mmCIF file of C-alpha atoms in Angstrom:
data_model
loop_
_atom_site.group_PDB
_atom_site.id
_atom_site.type_symbol
_atom_site.label_atom_id
_atom_site.label_comp_id
_atom_site.label_asym_id
_atom_site.label_seq_id
_atom_site.Cartn_x
_atom_site.Cartn_y
_atom_site.Cartn_z
ATOM 1 C CA MET A 1 36.580 36.290 -38.333
ATOM 2 C CA ALA A 2 33.152 35.814 -39.830
ATOM 3 C CA GLU A 3 30.159 36.915 -37.923
ATOM 4 C CA THR A 4 27.177 34.561 -37.707
ATOM 5 C CA THR A 5 23.707 35.746 -37.237
ATOM 6 C CA SER A 6 20.910 33.690 -35.866
ATOM 7 C CA THR A 7 17.428 34.276 -36.948
ATOM 8 C CA VAL A 8 14.521 33.443 -34.743
ATOM 9 C CA VAL A 9 11.599 32.076 -36.643
ATOM 10 C CA GLU A 10 8.304 33.155 -35.207
ATOM 11 C CA PRO A 11 5.708 30.395 -35.072
ATOM 12 C CA SER A 12 3.145 30.740 -37.759
ATOM 13 C CA ARG A 13 -0.561 30.271 -37.585
ATOM 14 C CA ARG A 14 -0.073 26.955 -39.349
ATOM 15 C CA ASP A 15 2.280 25.728 -36.547
ATOM 16 C CA PHE A 16 -0.289 26.687 -33.927
ATOM 17 C CA LEU A 17 -3.084 24.849 -35.739
ATOM 18 C CA PHE A 18 -0.858 21.786 -36.173
ATOM 19 C CA ILE A 19 -0.068 21.619 -32.407
ATOM 20 C CA ALA A 20 -3.676 22.337 -31.402
ATOM 21 C CA THR A 21 -5.006 19.656 -33.735
ATOM 22 C CA GLY A 22 -2.478 17.119 -32.391
ATOM 23 C CA ALA A 23 -3.395 17.941 -28.769
ATOM 24 C CA ALA A 24 -7.133 17.627 -29.515
ATOM 25 C CA ALA A 25 -6.531 14.274 -31.235
ATOM 26 C CA ALA A 26 -4.542 13.008 -28.235
ATOM 27 C CA VAL A 27 -7.287 14.050 -25.784
ATOM 28 C CA GLY A 28 -9.966 12.541 -28.018
ATOM 29 C CA GLY A 29 -8.022 9.280 -28.370
ATOM 30 C CA ALA A 30 -7.527 9.021 -24.601
ATOM 31 C CA THR A 31 -11.231 9.701 -24.080
ATOM 32 C CA LEU A 32 -12.126 6.877 -26.454
ATOM 33 C CA VAL A 33 -9.620 4.381 -25.018
ATOM 34 C CA TRP A 34 -10.362 5.036 -21.318
ATOM 35 C CA PRO A 35 -13.662 3.057 -21.144
ATOM 36 C CA PHE A 36 -12.002 0.036 -22.735
ATOM 37 C CA ILE A 37 -9.166 0.117 -20.203
ATOM 38 C CA GLN A 38 -11.638 0.542 -17.318
ATOM 39 C CA SER A 39 -13.670 -2.445 -18.536
ATOM 40 C CA MET A 40 -10.650 -4.680 -17.922
ATOM 41 C CA THR A 41 -10.513 -3.948 -14.176
ATOM 42 C CA PRO A 42 -12.482 -6.306 -11.919
ATOM 43 C CA ASP A 43 -15.767 -5.244 -10.370
ATOM 44 C CA ALA A 44 -15.631 -3.923 -6.770
ATOM 45 C CA ALA A 45 -17.679 -6.907 -5.541
ATOM 46 C CA THR A 46 -15.193 -9.279 -7.160
ATOM 47 C CA VAL A 47 -12.270 -7.525 -5.535
ATOM 48 C CA ALA A 48 -13.989 -7.535 -2.136
ATOM 49 C CA ALA A 49 -14.900 -11.216 -2.412
ATOM 50 C CA GLY A 50 -11.295 -12.342 -2.456
ATOM 51 C CA ALA A 51 -9.633 -9.577 -0.530
ATOM 52 C CA PRO A 52 -7.881 -10.379 2.726
ATOM 53 C CA VAL A 53 -9.691 -9.281 5.894
ATOM 54 C CA GLU A 54 -7.833 -7.459 8.655
ATOM 55 C CA VAL A 55 -9.136 -8.112 12.180
ATOM 56 C CA ASP A 56 -8.217 -6.190 15.323
ATOM 57 C CA LEU A 57 -7.953 -8.691 18.190
ATOM 58 C CA THR A 58 -7.835 -6.057 20.953
ATOM 59 C CA PRO A 59 -11.585 -6.010 21.772
ATOM 60 C CA ILE A 60 -11.874 -9.828 21.908
ATOM 61 C CA ALA A 61 -11.997 -10.838 25.584
ATOM 62 C CA GLU A 62 -10.363 -13.975 26.926
ATOM 63 C CA GLY A 63 -12.686 -16.926 26.341
ATOM 64 C CA GLN A 64 -14.700 -15.076 23.672
ATOM 65 C CA ILE A 65 -15.438 -16.339 20.151
ATOM 66 C CA VAL A 66 -15.922 -13.770 17.381
ATOM 67 C CA LYS A 67 -17.400 -14.542 13.966
ATOM 68 C CA VAL A 68 -16.166 -12.838 10.789
ATOM 69 C CA PHE A 69 -16.698 -13.540 7.112
ATOM 70 C CA TRP A 70 -13.980 -13.980 4.510
ATOM 71 C CA ARG A 71 -14.836 -14.887 0.901
ATOM 72 C CA GLY A 72 -18.390 -15.535 2.041
ATOM 73 C CA LYS A 73 -17.303 -18.167 4.566
ATOM 74 C CA LEU A 74 -17.770 -17.996 8.320
ATOM 75 C CA ILE A 75 -14.558 -17.794 10.372
ATOM 76 C CA PHE A 76 -14.363 -18.298 14.147
ATOM 77 C CA ILE A 77 -11.711 -16.334 16.038
ATOM 78 C CA ARG A 78 -11.352 -17.688 19.569
ATOM 79 C CA ASN A 79 -9.308 -16.084 22.340
ATOM 80 C CA ARG A 80 -8.687 -19.208 24.398
ATOM 81 C CA THR A 81 -8.097 -19.127 28.139
ATOM 82 C CA ALA A 82 -4.946 -20.641 29.625
ATOM 83 C CA ALA A 83 -7.028 -23.609 30.810
ATOM 84 C CA GLU A 84 -8.423 -24.157 27.292
ATOM 85 C CA VAL A 85 -4.923 -24.036 25.782
ATOM 86 C CA LYS A 86 -3.620 -26.517 28.380
ATOM 87 C CA ALA A 87 -6.572 -28.872 27.801
ATOM 88 C CA ALA A 88 -5.987 -28.748 24.037
ATOM 89 C CA GLU A 89 -2.254 -29.405 24.408
ATOM 90 C CA ASP A 90 -2.705 -32.326 26.850
ATOM 91 C CA VAL A 91 -4.918 -34.428 24.554
ATOM 92 C CA ASN A 92 -3.747 -37.949 23.677
ATOM 93 C CA LEU A 93 -3.447 -37.740 19.878
ATOM 94 C CA ALA A 94 -4.140 -41.475 19.519
ATOM 95 C CA SER A 95 -7.674 -40.841 20.803
ATOM 96 C CA LEU A 96 -8.485 -38.394 17.990
ATOM 97 C CA ARG A 97 -10.268 -39.292 14.760
ATOM 98 C CA ASP A 98 -8.168 -36.728 12.840
ATOM 99 C CA PRO A 99 -4.964 -36.557 14.936
ATOM 100 C CA GLN A 100 -3.379 -33.131 14.903
ATOM 101 C CA PRO A 101 -1.451 -31.495 17.751
ATOM 102 C CA ASP A 102 -2.707 -28.153 19.031
ATOM 103 C CA SER A 103 0.639 -26.593 18.058
ATOM 104 C CA ALA A 104 -0.109 -27.362 14.382
ATOM 105 C CA ARG A 105 -3.424 -25.481 14.599
ATOM 106 C CA VAL A 106 -2.127 -22.191 16.034
ATOM 107 C CA LYS A 107 0.709 -19.817 15.187
ATOM 108 C CA PRO A 108 3.875 -19.937 17.331
ATOM 109 C CA GLY A 109 3.800 -17.345 20.097
ATOM 110 C CA HIS A 110 0.032 -16.899 19.727
ATOM 111 C CA THR A 111 -1.287 -20.138 21.252
ATOM 112 C CA GLN A 112 -4.294 -18.427 22.825
ATOM 113 C CA TRP A 113 -5.665 -17.466 19.374
ATOM 114 C CA LEU A 114 -7.446 -20.147 17.372
ATOM 115 C CA ILE A 115 -8.745 -19.205 13.922
ATOM 116 C CA VAL A 116 -10.883 -21.848 12.149
ATOM 117 C CA TYR A 117 -13.589 -22.065 9.503
ATOM 118 C CA GLY A 118 -16.988 -21.916 11.213
ATOM 119 C CA ASN A 119 -18.797 -24.761 9.479
ATOM 120 C CA CYS A 120 -19.092 -28.356 10.648
ATOM 121 C CA THR A 121 -17.087 -30.711 8.454
ATOM 122 C CA HIS A 122 -20.000 -33.164 8.305
ATOM 123 C CA LEU A 123 -22.654 -31.223 6.375
ATOM 124 C CA GLY A 124 -21.666 -27.582 6.804
ATOM 125 C CA CYS A 125 -23.904 -26.568 9.716
ATOM 126 C CA VAL A 126 -22.705 -23.837 12.092
ATOM 127 C CA PRO A 127 -21.571 -25.341 15.410
ATOM 128 C CA LEU A 128 -22.319 -23.589 18.700
ATOM 129 C CA GLY A 129 -19.337 -22.302 20.692
ATOM 130 C CA HIS A 130 -18.575 -23.206 24.315
ATOM 131 C CA GLN A 131 -20.780 -26.295 24.013
ATOM 132 C CA GLY A 132 -20.328 -30.023 24.388
ATOM 133 C CA PRO A 133 -18.257 -32.057 26.817
ATOM 134 C CA TYR A 134 -14.982 -30.407 25.727
ATOM 135 C CA GLU A 135 -16.319 -26.815 25.870
ATOM 136 C CA GLY A 136 -15.296 -26.352 22.237
ATOM 137 C CA TRP A 137 -18.048 -26.474 19.633
ATOM 138 C CA PHE A 138 -21.131 -28.643 19.278
ATOM 139 C CA CYS A 139 -23.032 -29.026 16.015
ATOM 140 C CA PRO A 140 -26.760 -29.178 16.845
ATOM 141 C CA CYS A 141 -27.721 -30.646 13.459
ATOM 142 C CA HIS A 142 -26.125 -34.085 13.754
ATOM 143 C CA GLY A 143 -24.189 -33.991 17.024
ATOM 144 C CA SER A 144 -20.571 -33.475 15.984
ATOM 145 C CA ILE A 145 -18.349 -32.452 18.894
ATOM 146 C CA PHE A 146 -15.175 -30.360 18.588
ATOM 147 C CA ASP A 147 -12.704 -29.475 21.344
ATOM 148 C CA THR A 148 -11.146 -26.059 22.095
ATOM 149 C CA SER A 149 -8.661 -26.624 19.288
ATOM 150 C CA GLY A 150 -11.395 -27.328 16.724
ATOM 151 C CA ARG A 151 -10.513 -31.033 16.549
ATOM 152 C CA VAL A 152 -13.354 -33.491 16.029
ATOM 153 C CA ARG A 153 -13.972 -35.533 19.185
ATOM 154 C CA GLY A 154 -17.286 -37.207 18.411
ATOM 155 C CA GLY A 155 -20.254 -37.374 16.076
ATOM 156 C CA PRO A 156 -20.291 -37.848 12.308
ATOM 157 C CA ALA A 157 -17.807 -35.097 11.359
ATOM 158 C CA PRO A 158 -14.899 -36.778 9.528
ATOM 159 C CA ILE A 159 -12.179 -34.157 10.029
ATOM 160 C CA ASN A 160 -11.193 -31.216 12.231
ATOM 161 C CA LEU A 161 -12.437 -27.691 11.592
ATOM 162 C CA PRO A 162 -10.099 -26.410 8.841
ATOM 163 C CA ILE A 163 -7.660 -23.560 9.416
ATOM 164 C CA PRO A 164 -7.925 -20.645 6.940
ATOM 165 C CA PRO A 165 -4.798 -18.922 5.655
ATOM 166 C CA TYR A 166 -3.927 -16.114 8.074
ATOM 167 C CA THR A 167 -0.995 -14.243 9.510
ATOM 168 C CA PHE A 168 -0.329 -12.006 12.479
ATOM 169 C CA THR A 169 0.729 -8.512 11.405
ATOM 170 C CA SER A 170 1.228 -7.556 15.066
ATOM 171 C CA ASP A 171 0.306 -9.038 18.434
ATOM 172 C CA THR A 172 -3.164 -7.511 18.145
ATOM 173 C CA LYS A 173 -3.936 -7.741 14.397
ATOM 174 C CA ILE A 174 -4.392 -10.621 11.975
ATOM 175 C CA VAL A 175 -5.002 -10.722 8.245
ATOM 176 C CA ILE A 176 -7.221 -13.588 7.112
ATOM 177 C CA GLY A 177 -6.585 -14.658 3.548
ATOM 178 C CA GLN A 178 -2.855 -14.058 3.577
ATOM 179 C CA GLU A 179 -0.071 -16.376 4.708
ATOM 180 C CA ALA A 180 3.148 -15.053 6.173
ATOM 181 C CA THR A 181 5.918 -14.664 3.622
ATOM 182 C CA ALA A 182 9.294 -16.079 4.506
#
């Protein structure tokens, strides 16, 4: 039987220089490419402008209206009382300018929470909460009146206060700017 011998070749100085040069070129190339890759990511202000907003509902007392901003727009979050919910549900839809049942303006199982854009649909003024004959909102600029469901009940406003996209992540947290996925 023939005996085989294996010889171990020691790396030469040339091998070391070849590997070191390749590593330095890779680091240098990454250093040059990194700013170009970073320039493709959006600015922090751009990301924040469209990012969903998470709101903790725990500190909002019954009957209280809280104002938050999402994408630079005012949002009203209202924790309605049982009487306000009942009044909103008992409205004759035929008497409304923009007929919409209260159940279409709130999420199922969370009827006490009303989330609407906070600008009058007439000219964009900010209506005052707990005002007017329906104890909803009253726009002091031109007299538009909204009920506790944000539906227009009088004045020049043509439509109800719009509902922003939002979802409940738990019974005490909502995310504005994100719809529930099925």
